[in-house]
Short mmCIF file of C-alpha atoms and ligand atoms in Angstrom, two decimals:
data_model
loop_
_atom_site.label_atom_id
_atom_site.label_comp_id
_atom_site.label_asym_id
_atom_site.label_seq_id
_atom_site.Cartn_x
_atom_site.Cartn_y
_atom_site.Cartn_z
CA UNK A 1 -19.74 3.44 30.93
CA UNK A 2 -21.82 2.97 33.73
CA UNK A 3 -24.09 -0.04 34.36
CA UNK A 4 -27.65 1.44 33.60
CA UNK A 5 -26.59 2.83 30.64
CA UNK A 6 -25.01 -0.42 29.02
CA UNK A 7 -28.51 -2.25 29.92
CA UNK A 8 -30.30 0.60 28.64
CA UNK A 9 -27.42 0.20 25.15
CA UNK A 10 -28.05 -3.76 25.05
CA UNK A 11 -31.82 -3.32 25.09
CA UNK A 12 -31.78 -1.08 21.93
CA UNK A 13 -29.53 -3.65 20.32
CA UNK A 14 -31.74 -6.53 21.17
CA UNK A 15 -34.80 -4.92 19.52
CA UNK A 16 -33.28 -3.63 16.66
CA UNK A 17 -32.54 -7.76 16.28
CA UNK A 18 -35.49 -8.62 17.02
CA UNK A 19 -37.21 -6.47 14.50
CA UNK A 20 -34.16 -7.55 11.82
CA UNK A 21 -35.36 -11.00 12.59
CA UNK A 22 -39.24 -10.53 12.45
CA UNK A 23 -38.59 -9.31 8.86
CA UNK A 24 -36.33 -12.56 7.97
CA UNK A 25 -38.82 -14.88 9.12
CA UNK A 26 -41.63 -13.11 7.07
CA UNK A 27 -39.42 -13.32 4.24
CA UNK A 28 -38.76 -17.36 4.75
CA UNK A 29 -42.73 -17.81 4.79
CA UNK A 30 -43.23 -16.04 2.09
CA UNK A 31 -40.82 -18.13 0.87
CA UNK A 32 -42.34 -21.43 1.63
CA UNK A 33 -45.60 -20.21 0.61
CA UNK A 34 -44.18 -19.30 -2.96
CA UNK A 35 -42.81 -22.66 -3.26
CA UNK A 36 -46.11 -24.77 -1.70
CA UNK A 37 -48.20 -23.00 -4.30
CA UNK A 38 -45.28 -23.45 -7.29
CA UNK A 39 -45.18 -27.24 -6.22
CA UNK A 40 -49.08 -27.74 -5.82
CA UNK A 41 -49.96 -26.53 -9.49
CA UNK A 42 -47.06 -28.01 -11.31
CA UNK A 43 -48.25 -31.71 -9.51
CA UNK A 44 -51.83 -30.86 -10.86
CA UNK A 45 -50.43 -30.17 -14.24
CA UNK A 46 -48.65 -33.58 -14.54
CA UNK A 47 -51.21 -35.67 -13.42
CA UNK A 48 -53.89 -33.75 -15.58
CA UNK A 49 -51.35 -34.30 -18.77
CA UNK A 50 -51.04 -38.01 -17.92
CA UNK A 51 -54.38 -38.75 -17.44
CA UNK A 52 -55.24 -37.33 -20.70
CA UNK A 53 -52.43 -38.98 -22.51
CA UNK A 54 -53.55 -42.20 -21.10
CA UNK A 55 -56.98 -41.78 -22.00
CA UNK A 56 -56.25 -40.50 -25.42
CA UNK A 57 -52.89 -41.98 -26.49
CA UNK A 58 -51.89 -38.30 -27.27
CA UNK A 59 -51.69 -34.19 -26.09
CA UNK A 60 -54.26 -32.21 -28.36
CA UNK A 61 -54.07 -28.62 -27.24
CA UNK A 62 -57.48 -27.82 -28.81
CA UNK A 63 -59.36 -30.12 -25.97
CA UNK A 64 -61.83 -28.96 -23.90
CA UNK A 65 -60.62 -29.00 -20.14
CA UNK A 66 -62.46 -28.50 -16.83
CA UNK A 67 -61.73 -29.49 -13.14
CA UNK A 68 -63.97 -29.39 -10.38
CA UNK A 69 -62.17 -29.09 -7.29
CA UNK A 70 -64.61 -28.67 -4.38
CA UNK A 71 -65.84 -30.89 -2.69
CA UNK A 72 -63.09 -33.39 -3.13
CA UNK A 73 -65.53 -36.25 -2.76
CA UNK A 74 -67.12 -35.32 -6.30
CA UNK A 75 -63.88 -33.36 -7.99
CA UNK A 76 -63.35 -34.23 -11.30
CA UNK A 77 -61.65 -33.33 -14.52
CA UNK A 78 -63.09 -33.47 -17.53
CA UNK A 79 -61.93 -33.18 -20.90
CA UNK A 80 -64.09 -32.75 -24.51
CA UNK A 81 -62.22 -33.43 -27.77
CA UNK A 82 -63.11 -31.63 -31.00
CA UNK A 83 -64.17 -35.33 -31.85
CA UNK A 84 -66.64 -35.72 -29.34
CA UNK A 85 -64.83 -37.92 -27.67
CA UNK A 86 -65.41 -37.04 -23.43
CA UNK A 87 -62.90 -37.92 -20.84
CA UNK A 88 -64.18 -37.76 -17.07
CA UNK A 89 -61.51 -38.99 -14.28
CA UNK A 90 -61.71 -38.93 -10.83
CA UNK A 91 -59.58 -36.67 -8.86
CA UNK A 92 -60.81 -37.77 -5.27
CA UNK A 93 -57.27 -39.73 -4.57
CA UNK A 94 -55.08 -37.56 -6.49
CA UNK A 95 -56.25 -34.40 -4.32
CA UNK A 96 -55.82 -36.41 -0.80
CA UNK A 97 -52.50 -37.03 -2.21
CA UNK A 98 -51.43 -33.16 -3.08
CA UNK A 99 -53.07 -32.51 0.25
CA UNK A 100 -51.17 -35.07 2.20
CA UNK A 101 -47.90 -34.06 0.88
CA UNK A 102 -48.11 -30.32 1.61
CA UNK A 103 -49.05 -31.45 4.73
CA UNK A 104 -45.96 -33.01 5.08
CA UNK A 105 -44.30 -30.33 3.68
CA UNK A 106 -45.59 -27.90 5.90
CA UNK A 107 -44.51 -29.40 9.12
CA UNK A 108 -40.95 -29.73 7.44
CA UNK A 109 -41.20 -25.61 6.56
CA UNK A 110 -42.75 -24.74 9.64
CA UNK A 111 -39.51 -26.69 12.13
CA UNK A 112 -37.31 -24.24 10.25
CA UNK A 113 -39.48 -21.16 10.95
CA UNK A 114 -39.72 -22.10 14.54
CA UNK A 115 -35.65 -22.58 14.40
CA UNK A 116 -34.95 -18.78 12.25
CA UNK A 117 -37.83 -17.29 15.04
CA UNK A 118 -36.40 -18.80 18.52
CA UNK A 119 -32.37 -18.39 17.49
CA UNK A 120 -32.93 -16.20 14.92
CA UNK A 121 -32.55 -13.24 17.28
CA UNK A 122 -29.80 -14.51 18.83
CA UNK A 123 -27.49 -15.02 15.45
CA UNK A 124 -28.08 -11.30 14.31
CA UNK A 125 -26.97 -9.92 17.61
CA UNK A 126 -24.03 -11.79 16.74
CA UNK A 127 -23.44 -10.24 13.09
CA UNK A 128 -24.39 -6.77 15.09
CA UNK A 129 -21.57 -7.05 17.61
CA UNK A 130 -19.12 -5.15 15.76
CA UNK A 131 -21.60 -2.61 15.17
CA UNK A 132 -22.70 -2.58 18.60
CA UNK A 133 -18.41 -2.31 19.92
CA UNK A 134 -17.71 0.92 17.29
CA UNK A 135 -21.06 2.69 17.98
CA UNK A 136 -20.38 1.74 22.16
CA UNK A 137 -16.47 3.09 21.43
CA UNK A 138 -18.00 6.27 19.50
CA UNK A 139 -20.03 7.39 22.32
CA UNK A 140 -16.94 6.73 24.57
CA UNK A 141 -15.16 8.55 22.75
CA UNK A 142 -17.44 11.42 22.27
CA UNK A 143 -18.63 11.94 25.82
CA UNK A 144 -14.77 11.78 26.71
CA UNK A 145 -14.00 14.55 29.16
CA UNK A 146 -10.32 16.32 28.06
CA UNK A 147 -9.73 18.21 30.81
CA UNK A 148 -6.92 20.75 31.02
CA UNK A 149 -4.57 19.45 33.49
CA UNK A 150 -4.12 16.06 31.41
CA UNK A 151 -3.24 17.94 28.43
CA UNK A 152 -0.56 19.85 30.65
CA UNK A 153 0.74 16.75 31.95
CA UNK A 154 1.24 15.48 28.49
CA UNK A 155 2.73 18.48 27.37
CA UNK A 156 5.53 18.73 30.24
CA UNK A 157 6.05 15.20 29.65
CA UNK A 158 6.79 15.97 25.89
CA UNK A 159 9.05 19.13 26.96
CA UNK A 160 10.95 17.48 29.04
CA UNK A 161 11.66 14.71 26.70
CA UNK A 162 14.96 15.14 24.66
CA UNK A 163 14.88 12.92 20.88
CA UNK A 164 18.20 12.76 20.48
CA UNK A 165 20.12 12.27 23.77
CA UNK A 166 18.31 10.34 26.12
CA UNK A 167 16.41 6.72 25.99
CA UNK A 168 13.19 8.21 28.08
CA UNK A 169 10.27 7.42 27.09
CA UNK A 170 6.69 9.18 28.11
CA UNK A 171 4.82 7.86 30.61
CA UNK A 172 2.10 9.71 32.38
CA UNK A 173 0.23 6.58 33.85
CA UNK A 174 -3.11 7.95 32.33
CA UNK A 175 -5.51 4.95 30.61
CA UNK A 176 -7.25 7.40 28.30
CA UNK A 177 -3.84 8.83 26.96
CA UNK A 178 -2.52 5.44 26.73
CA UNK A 179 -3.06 4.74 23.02
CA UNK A 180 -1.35 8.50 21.95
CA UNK A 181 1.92 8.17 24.68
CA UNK A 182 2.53 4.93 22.94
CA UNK A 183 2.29 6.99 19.36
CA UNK A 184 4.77 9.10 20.72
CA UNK A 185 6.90 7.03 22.37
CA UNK A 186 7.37 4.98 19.07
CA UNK A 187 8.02 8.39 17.11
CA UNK A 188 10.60 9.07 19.62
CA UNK A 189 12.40 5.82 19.30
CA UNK A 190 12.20 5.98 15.22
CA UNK A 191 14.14 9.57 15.45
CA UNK A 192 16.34 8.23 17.96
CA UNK A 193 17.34 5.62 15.89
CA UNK A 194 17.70 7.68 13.03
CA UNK A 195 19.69 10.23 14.77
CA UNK A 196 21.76 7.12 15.72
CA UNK A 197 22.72 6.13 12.02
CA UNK A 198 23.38 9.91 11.34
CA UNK A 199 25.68 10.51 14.29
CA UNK A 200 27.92 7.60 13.72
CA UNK A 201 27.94 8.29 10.19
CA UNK A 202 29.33 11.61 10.42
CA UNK A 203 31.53 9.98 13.45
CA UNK A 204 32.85 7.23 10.82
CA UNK A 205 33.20 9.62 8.16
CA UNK A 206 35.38 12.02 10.19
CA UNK A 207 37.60 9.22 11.57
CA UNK A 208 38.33 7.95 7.96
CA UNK A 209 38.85 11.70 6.57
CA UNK A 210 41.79 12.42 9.25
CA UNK A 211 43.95 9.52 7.69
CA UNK A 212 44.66 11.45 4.58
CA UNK A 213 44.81 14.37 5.98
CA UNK A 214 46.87 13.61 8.07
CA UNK A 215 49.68 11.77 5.66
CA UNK A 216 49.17 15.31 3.98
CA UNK A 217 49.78 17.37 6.66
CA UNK A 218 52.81 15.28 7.30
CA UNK A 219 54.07 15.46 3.72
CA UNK A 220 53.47 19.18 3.74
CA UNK A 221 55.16 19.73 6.92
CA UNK A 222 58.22 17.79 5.65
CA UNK A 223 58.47 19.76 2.64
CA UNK A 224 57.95 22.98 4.49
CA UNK A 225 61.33 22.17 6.88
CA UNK A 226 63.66 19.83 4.26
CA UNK A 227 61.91 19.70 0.83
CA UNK A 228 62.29 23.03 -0.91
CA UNK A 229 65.16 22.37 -2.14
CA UNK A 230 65.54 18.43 -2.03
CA UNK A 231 64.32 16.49 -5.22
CA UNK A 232 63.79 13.66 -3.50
CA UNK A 233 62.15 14.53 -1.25
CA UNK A 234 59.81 16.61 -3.01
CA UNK A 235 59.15 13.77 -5.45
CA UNK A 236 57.92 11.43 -2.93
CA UNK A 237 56.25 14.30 -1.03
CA UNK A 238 54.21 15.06 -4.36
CA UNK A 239 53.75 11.50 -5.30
CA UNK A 240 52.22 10.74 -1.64
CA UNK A 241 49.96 13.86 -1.50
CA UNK A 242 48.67 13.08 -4.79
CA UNK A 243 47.88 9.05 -3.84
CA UNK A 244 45.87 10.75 -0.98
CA UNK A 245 44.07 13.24 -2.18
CA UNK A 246 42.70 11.11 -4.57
CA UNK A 247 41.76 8.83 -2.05
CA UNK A 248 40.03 11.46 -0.37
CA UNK A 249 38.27 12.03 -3.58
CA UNK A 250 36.67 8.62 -3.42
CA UNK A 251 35.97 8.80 -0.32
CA UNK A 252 34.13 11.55 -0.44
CA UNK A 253 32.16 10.41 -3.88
CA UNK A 254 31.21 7.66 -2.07
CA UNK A 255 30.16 9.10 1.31
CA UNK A 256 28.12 11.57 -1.10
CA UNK A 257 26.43 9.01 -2.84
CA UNK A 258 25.16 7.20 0.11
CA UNK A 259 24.14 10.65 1.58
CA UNK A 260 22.23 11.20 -1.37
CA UNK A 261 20.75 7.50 -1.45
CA UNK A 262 19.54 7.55 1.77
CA UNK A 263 17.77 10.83 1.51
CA UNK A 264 15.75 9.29 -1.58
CA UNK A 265 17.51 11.62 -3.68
CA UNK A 266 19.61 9.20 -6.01
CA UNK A 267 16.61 8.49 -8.49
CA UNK A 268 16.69 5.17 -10.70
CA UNK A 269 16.33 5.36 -14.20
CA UNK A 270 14.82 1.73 -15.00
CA UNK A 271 14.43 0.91 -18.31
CA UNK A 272 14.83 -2.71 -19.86
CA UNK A 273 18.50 -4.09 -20.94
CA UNK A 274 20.73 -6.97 -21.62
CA UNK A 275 22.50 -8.08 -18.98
CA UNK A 276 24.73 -10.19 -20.95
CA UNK A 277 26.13 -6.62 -22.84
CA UNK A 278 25.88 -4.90 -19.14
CA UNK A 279 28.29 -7.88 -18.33
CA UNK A 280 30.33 -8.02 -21.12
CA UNK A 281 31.17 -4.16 -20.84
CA UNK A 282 32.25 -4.70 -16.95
CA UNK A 283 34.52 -7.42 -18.36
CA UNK A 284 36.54 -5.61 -21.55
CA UNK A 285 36.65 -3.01 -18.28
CA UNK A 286 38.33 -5.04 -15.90
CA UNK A 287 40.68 -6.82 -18.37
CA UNK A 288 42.29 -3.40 -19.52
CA UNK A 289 42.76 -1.90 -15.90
CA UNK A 290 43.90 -5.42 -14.39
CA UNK A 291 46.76 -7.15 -16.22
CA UNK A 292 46.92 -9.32 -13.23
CA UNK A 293 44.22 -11.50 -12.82
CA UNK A 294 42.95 -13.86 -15.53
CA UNK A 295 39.46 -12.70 -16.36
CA UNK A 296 36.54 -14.82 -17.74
CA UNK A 297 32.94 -14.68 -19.15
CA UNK A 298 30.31 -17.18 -18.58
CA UNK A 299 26.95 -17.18 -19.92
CA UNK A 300 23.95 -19.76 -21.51
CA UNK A 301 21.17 -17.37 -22.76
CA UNK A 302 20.32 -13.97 -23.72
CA UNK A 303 18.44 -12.34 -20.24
CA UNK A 304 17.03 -9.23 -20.64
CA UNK A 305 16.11 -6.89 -17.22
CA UNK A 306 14.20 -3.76 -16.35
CA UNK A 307 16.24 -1.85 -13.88
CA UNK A 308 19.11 1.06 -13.73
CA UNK A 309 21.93 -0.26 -15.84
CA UNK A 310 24.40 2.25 -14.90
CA UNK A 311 23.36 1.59 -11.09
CA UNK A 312 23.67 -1.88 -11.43
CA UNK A 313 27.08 -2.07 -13.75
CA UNK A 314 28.18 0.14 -10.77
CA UNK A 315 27.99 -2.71 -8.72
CA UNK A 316 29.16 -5.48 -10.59
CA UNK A 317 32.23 -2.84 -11.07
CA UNK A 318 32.12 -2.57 -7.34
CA UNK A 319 32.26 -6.81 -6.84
CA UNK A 320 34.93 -6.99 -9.29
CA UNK A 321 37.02 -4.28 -7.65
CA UNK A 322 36.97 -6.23 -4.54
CA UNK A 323 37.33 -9.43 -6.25
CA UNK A 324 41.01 -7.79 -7.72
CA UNK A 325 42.06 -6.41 -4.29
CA UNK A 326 41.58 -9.93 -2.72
CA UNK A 327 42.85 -12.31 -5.12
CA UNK A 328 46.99 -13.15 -5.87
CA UNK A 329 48.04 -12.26 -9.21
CA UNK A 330 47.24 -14.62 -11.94
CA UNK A 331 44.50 -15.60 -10.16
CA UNK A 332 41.09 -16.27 -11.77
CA UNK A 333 38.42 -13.94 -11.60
CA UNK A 334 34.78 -14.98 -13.25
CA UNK A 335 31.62 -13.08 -13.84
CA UNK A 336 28.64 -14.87 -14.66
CA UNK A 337 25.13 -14.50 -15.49
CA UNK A 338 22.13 -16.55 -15.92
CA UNK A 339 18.63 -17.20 -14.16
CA UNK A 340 18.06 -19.54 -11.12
CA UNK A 341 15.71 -22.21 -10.65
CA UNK A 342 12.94 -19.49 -9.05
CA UNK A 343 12.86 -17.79 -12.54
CA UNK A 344 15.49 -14.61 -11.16
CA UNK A 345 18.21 -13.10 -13.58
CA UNK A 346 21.28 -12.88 -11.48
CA UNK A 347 24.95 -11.62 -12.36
CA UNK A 348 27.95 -13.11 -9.85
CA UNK A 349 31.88 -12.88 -9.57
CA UNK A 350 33.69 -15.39 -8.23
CA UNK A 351 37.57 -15.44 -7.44
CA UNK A 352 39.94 -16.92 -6.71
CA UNK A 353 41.23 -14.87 -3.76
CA UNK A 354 41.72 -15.09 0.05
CA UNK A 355 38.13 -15.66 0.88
CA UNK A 356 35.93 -13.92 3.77
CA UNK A 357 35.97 -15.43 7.71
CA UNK A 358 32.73 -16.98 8.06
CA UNK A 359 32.03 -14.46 11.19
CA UNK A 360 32.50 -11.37 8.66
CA UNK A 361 29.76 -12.39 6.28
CA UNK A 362 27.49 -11.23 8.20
CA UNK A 363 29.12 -7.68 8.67
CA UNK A 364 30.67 -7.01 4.94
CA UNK A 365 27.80 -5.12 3.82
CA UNK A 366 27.98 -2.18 6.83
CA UNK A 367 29.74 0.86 6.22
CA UNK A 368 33.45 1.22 6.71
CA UNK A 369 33.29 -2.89 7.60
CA UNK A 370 37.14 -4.01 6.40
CA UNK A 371 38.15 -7.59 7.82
CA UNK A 372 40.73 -7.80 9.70
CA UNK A 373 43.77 -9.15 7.76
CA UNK A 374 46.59 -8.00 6.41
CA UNK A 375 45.92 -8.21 2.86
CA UNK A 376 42.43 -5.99 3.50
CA UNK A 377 45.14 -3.35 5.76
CA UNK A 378 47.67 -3.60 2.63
CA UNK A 379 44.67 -2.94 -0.22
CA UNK A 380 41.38 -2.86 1.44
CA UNK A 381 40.00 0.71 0.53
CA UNK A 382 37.28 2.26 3.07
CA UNK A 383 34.83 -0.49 3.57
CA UNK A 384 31.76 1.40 1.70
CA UNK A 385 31.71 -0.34 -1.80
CA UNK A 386 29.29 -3.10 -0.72
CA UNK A 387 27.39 -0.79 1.34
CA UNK A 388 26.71 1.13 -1.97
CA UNK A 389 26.27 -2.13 -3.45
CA UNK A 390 23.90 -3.08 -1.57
CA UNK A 391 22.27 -0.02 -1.39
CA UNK A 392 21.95 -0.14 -5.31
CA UNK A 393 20.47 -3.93 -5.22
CA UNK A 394 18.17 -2.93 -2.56
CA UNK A 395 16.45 -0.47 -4.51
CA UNK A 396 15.66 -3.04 -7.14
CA UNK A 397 14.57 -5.28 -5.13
CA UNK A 398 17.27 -7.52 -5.07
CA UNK A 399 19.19 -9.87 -2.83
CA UNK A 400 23.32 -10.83 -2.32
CA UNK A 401 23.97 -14.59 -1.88
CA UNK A 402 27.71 -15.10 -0.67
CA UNK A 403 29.61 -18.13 -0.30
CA UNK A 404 33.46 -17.90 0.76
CA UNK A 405 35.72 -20.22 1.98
CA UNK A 406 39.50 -19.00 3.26
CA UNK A 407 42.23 -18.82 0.98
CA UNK A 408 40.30 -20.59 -1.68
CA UNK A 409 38.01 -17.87 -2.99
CA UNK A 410 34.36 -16.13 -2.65
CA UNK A 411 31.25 -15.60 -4.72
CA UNK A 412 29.39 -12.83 -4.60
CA UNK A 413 25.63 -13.09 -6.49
CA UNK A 414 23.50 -10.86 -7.21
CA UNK A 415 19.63 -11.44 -7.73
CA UNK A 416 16.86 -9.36 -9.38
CA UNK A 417 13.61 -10.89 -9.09
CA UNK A 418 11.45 -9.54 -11.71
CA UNK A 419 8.77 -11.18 -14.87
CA UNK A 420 11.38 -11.71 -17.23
P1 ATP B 501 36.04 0.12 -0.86
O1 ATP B 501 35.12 1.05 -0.20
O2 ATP B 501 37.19 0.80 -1.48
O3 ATP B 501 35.37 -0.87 -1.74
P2 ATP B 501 36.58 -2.24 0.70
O4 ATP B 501 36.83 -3.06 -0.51
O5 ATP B 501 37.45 -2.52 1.88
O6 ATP B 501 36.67 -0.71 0.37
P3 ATP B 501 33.91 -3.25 0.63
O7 ATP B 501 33.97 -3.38 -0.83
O8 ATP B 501 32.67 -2.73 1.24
O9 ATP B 501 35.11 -2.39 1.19
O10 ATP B 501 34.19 -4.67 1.27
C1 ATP B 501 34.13 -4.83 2.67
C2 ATP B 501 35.09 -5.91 3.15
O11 ATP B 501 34.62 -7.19 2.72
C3 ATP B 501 36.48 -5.79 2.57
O12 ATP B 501 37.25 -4.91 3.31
C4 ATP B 501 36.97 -7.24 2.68
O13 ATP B 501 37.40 -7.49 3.96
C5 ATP B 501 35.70 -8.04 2.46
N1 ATP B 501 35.58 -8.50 1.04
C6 ATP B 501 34.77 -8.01 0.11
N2 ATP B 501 34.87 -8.68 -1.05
C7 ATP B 501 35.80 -9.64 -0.84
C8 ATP B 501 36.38 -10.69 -1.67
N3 ATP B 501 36.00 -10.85 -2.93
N4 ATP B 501 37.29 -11.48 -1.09
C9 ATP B 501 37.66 -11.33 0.20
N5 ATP B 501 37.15 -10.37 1.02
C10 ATP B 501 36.24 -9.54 0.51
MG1 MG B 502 35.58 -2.77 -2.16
#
């Protein structure tokens, strides 16, 4: 904006305060005025009352009452009961006293109308700032010249921009275009991103499909040259094919139900429940599939939750499954619930079992994250049950806590904070 025309802007604002503040100081003098008069009569009143009360011993409303004000030498008040009796008292002293204090009074009033009149301005060009910024920006914005060419330049800019492959970002050096290049260029990076988690998705997902299809392809081939007519080898053929393609099966549930979760397209169905039945469920469960493990049951009060129970017995299922796969047989496997000292209902399962290195914690809830030991390449599955997991707690609102320690066991707790 030029120069002239901000002087010309800040001389409007300064008489618009000026006229705000001519109306505040009226205001405060009627003010004082208001209160001078309030504080003159109700004096009057009390020292009329006592004077009669001393004269009389008592109030009689019936009483005759004058007062003569002016001149103050002679002013007076008189007072006639219905008994004759006459009452005449001086009011010389008592008026040069009223007078004396609003006097007083007045200078006191009249420092803070001098203060509101001199700053007064001043403090609502303040409070108008603000105003004065969005009303300055406004015009700004409204005299703004869009001329053709920047558009254009904006426009090849965006063109030439790809928001998948590259890591360009738009920059056309222009001050006015600043605020939508950096809309853009934040856009960009959020699709980029996403594309990101997409591509090695699908990338992860292929690599862990070819494994069983490739055992199958195998088996199939090695029926196809020695198998038709070798038991043996047909048995194990069958037996391996089967093991894989229901692998595959799983796989592909769970790859399908992450799909679906991240799209928003898994919906919850909340609704309240016991988590001490959701519990007990998972546990008759577990002890009929796993002969192995020694399974047991700890809990100290009834909690009742809102959320999805299938959802969340899915993950307690999910915990337990891993807390089999990495724990010896007869080893002890525990699933607990209760509420924590913040007032949250959790659920956890501790074992027993081989424990997670201290630099995997961090990584067990990514997709397709196995550690790397033997035990997790003999029985680990495909690395996406806690990613569901977590998936499943996130959407309640949840949290994991995990504490582990090698070969002596881990515990894996869930919490839901909610009003219980
Ligand atoms: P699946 O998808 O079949 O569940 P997974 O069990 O390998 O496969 P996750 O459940 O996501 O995958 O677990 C990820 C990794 O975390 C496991 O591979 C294992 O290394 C480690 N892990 C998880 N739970 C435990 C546990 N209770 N004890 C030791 N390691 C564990
Ligand atoms: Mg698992």
């Amino acid at each position: 904006m030029s120069r002239s025309k901000r002087k010309q802007k800040n001389k409007n604002v300064t008489s618009i305060a000026i006229k705000i503040n001519a109306i505040s100081v009226r205001k405060l003098f009627f003010k004082f005025l208001i209160i001078n008069i309030a504080l003159m009569a109700i004096l009057t009143v009390f020292w009329c009352l006592n004077a009669e009360k001393t004269f009389y011993g008592e109030l009689v409303e019936t009483a005759e009452r004058s007062f003569v004000f002016y001149p103050i030498e002679t002013s007076k008040y008189t007072v006639v009961w219905d008994n004759g009796k006459t009452m005449v008292k001086e009011a010389k002293d008592f008026l040069y006293m009223l007078r004396q204090t609003v006097i007083l009074l007045g200078i006191v009033e009249l420092v803070f109308l001098l203060e509101e009149i001199i700053f007064g301005t001043a403090k609502v060009r303040r409070i108008l700032k603000p105003l004065n910024e969005m009303a300055e920006t406004a015009s700004r914005l409204s005299n703004m010249t869009f001329d053709e060419e920047k558009f254009q330049n904006l426009e090849d800019a965006i063109s030439k921009i790809s928001p998948v492959i590259s890591d360009e970002r738009i920059s056309i050096g222009d001050n006015e275009l600043q605020g939508l290049e950096d809309a853009i260029n934040k856009l960009l990076d959020r699709m980029r991103e996403s594309y990101r988690q997409q591509a090695r998705f699908v990338s992860d997902a292929s690599h862990e499909l070819r494994t069983p299809i490739s055992v199958i392809q195998g088996y199939a081939n090695m029926l196809d040259r020695w198998g038709k007519n070798d038991e043996s080898v047909l048995e194990e053929s069958i037996t391996a094919i089967k093991c894989e393609s229901e692998n595959m099966k799983n796989l592909v549930e769970q790859l399908l139900f992450l799909a679906r979760g991240v799209n928003g397209k898994t919906q919850l169905t909340i609704g309240r429940f016991s988590l001490n039945d959701m519990m007990k469920e998972v546990l008759e469960e577990s002890r009929m599939i796993d002969k192995n493990h020694t399974y047991n049951y700890i809990d100290s009060e009834d909690i009742s939750i809102l959320g999805d129970v299938a959802l969340l017995k899915q993950t307690a299922r999910i915990l337990v499954e891993n807390a089999a796969k990495y724990t010896e047989k007869d080893g002890f496997i525990t699933l607990r619930i209760g509420i924590n000292d913040k007032g949250e209902a959790y659920f956890s399962i501790q074992d027993t079992g081989i424990g997670i290195d201290e630099k995997d914690v961090a990584h067990i809830f990514e997709r397709f994250f196995r550690a790397d030991t033997a035990r997790v390449r003999k029985d680990g599955g495909t690395g996406l049950g806690l990613s569901i997991a977590k998936w499943i707690v996130d959407s309640h609102r949840g949290y994991f806590s995990i504490l582990s320690r090698k070969e002596i066991g881990t515990r894996i707790t869930v919490f839901l904070p909610q009003k219980l």
